PDB file of C-alpha atoms in Angstrom:
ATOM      1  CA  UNK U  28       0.551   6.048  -6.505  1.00  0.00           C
ATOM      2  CA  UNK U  29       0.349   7.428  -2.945  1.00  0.00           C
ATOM      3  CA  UNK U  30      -1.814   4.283  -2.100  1.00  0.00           C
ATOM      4  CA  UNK U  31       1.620   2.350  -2.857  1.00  0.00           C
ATOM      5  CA  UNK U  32       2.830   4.091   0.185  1.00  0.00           C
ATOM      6  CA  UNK U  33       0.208   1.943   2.390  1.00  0.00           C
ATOM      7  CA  UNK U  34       2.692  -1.118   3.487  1.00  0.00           C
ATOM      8  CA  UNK U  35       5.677   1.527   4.817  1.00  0.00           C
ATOM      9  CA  UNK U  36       2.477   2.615   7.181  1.00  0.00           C
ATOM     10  CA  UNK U  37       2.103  -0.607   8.346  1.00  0.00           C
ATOM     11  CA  UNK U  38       5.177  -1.571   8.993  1.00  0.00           C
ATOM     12  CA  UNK U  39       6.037   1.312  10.955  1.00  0.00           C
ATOM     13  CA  UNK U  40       2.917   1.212  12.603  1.00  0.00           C
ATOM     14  CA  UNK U  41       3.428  -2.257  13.591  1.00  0.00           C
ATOM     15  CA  UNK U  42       6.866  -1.691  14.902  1.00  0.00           C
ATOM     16  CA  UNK U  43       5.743   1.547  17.006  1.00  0.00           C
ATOM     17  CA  UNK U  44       2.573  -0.313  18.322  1.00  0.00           C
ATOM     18  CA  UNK U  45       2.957  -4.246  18.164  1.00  0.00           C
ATOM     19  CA  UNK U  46       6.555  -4.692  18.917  1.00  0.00           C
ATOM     20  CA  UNK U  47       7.135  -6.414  15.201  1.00  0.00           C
ATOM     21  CA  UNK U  48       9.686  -5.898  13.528  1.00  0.00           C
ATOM     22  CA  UNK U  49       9.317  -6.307   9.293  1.00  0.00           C
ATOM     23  CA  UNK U  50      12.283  -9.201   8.306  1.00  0.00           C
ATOM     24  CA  UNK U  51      15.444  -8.083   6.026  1.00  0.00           C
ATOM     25  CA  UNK U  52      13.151  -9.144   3.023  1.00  0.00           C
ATOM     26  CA  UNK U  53      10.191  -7.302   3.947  1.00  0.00           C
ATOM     27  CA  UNK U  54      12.678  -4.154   4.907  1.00  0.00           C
ATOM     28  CA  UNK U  55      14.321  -4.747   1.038  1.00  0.00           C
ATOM     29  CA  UNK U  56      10.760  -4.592  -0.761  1.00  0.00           C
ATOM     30  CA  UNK U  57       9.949  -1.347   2.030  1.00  0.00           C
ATOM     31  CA  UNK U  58      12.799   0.194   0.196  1.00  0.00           C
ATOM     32  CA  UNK U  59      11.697  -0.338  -3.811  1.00  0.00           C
ATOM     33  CA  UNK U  60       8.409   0.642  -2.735  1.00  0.00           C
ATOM     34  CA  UNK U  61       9.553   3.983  -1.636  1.00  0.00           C
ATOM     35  CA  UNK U  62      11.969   4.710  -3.878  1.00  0.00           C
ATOM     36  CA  UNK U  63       8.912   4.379  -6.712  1.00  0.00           C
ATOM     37  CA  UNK U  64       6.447   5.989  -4.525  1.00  0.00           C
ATOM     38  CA  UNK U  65       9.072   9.041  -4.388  1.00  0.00           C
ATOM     39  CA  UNK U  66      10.149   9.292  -8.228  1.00  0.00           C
ATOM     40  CA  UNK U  67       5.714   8.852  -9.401  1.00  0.00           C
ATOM     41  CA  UNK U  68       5.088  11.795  -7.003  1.00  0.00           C
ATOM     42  CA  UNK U  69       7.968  14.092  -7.188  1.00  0.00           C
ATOM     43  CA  UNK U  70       7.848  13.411 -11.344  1.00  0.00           C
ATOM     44  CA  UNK U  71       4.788  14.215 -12.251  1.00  0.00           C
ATOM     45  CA  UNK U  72       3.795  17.941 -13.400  1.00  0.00           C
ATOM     46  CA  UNK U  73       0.795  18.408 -11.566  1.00  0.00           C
ATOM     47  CA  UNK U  74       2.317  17.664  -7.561  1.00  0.00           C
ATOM     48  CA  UNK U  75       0.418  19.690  -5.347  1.00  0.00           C
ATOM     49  CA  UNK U  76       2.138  19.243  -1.419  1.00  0.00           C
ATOM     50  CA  UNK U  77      -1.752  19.542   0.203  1.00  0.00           C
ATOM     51  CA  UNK U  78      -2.576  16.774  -1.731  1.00  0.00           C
ATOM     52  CA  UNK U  79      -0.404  14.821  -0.858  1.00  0.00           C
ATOM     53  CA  UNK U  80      -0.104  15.253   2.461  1.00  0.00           C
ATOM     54  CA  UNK U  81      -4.041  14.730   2.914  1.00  0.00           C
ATOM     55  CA  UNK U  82      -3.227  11.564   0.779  1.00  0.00           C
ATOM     56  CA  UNK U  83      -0.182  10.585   3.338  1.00  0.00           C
ATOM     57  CA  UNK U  84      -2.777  11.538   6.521  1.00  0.00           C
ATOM     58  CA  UNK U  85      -5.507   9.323   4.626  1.00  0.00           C
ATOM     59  CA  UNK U  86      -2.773   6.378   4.363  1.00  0.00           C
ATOM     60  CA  UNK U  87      -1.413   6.631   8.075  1.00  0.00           C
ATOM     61  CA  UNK U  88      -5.719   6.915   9.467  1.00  0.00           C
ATOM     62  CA  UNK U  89      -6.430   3.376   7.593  1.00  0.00           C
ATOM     63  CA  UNK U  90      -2.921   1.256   8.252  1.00  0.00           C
ATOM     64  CA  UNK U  91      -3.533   2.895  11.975  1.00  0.00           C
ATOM     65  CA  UNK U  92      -7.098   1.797  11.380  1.00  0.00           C
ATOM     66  CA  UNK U  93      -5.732  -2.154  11.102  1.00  0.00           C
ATOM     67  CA  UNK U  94      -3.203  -2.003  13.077  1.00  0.00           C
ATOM     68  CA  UNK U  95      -5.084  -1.142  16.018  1.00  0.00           C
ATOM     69  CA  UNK U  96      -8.061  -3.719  15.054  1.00  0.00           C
ATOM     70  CA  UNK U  97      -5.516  -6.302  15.257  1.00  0.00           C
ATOM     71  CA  UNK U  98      -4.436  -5.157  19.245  1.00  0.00           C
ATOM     72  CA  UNK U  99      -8.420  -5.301  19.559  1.00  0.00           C
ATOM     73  CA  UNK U 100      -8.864  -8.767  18.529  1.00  0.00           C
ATOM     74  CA  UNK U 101      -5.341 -10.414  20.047  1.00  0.00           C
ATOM     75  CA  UNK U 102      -7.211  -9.688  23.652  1.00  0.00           C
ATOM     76  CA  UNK U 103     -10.016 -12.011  22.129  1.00  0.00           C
ATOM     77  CA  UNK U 104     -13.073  -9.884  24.259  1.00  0.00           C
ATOM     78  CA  UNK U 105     -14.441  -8.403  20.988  1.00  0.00           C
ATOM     79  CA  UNK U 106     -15.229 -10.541  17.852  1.00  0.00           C
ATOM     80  CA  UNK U 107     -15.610  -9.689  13.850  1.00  0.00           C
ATOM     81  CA  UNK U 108     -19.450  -9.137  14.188  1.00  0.00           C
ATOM     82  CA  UNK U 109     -19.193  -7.018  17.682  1.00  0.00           C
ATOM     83  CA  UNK U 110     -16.323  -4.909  16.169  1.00  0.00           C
ATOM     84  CA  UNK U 111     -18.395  -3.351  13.267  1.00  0.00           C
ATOM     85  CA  UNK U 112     -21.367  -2.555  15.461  1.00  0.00           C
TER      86      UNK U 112
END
């Protein structure tokens, strides 16, 4: 459930580091997406905060992850192959 979490990361992300804004539609779906990442965590009987906090961490490390790749490969110096090496 906290994986859900993933596309409010990358919008965010975006926003802070690309300039992009998400559109009013992608900003509506941010919304249901939260809403049900909120009532599957807070709802269920075995919520532990660590976990999910390490789980939140692990979800802002990988949409930082992409989000960063993509400032990488806009400058065009680095390619797909170069990138994993």
């Amino acid at each position: 459930t906290i994986k859900a979490a993933e596309p409010l990361y990358a919008a965010l992300l975006s926003l802070v580091v690309l300039g992009r804004a998400p559109s009013g539609q992608g900003l509506g779906a941010l919304g249901f997406i939260v809403f049900g990442v909120i009532l599957a965590s807070v709802s269920d009987v075995s919520f532990n905060w660590s976990g999910f906090c390490a789980a939140m961490a692990s979800n802002l490390a990988f949409c930082l992850k992409n989000v960063l790749s993509k400032v990488v490969f806009k400058d065009g110096d680095i390619d797909e192959l170069n990138f994993i090496a």
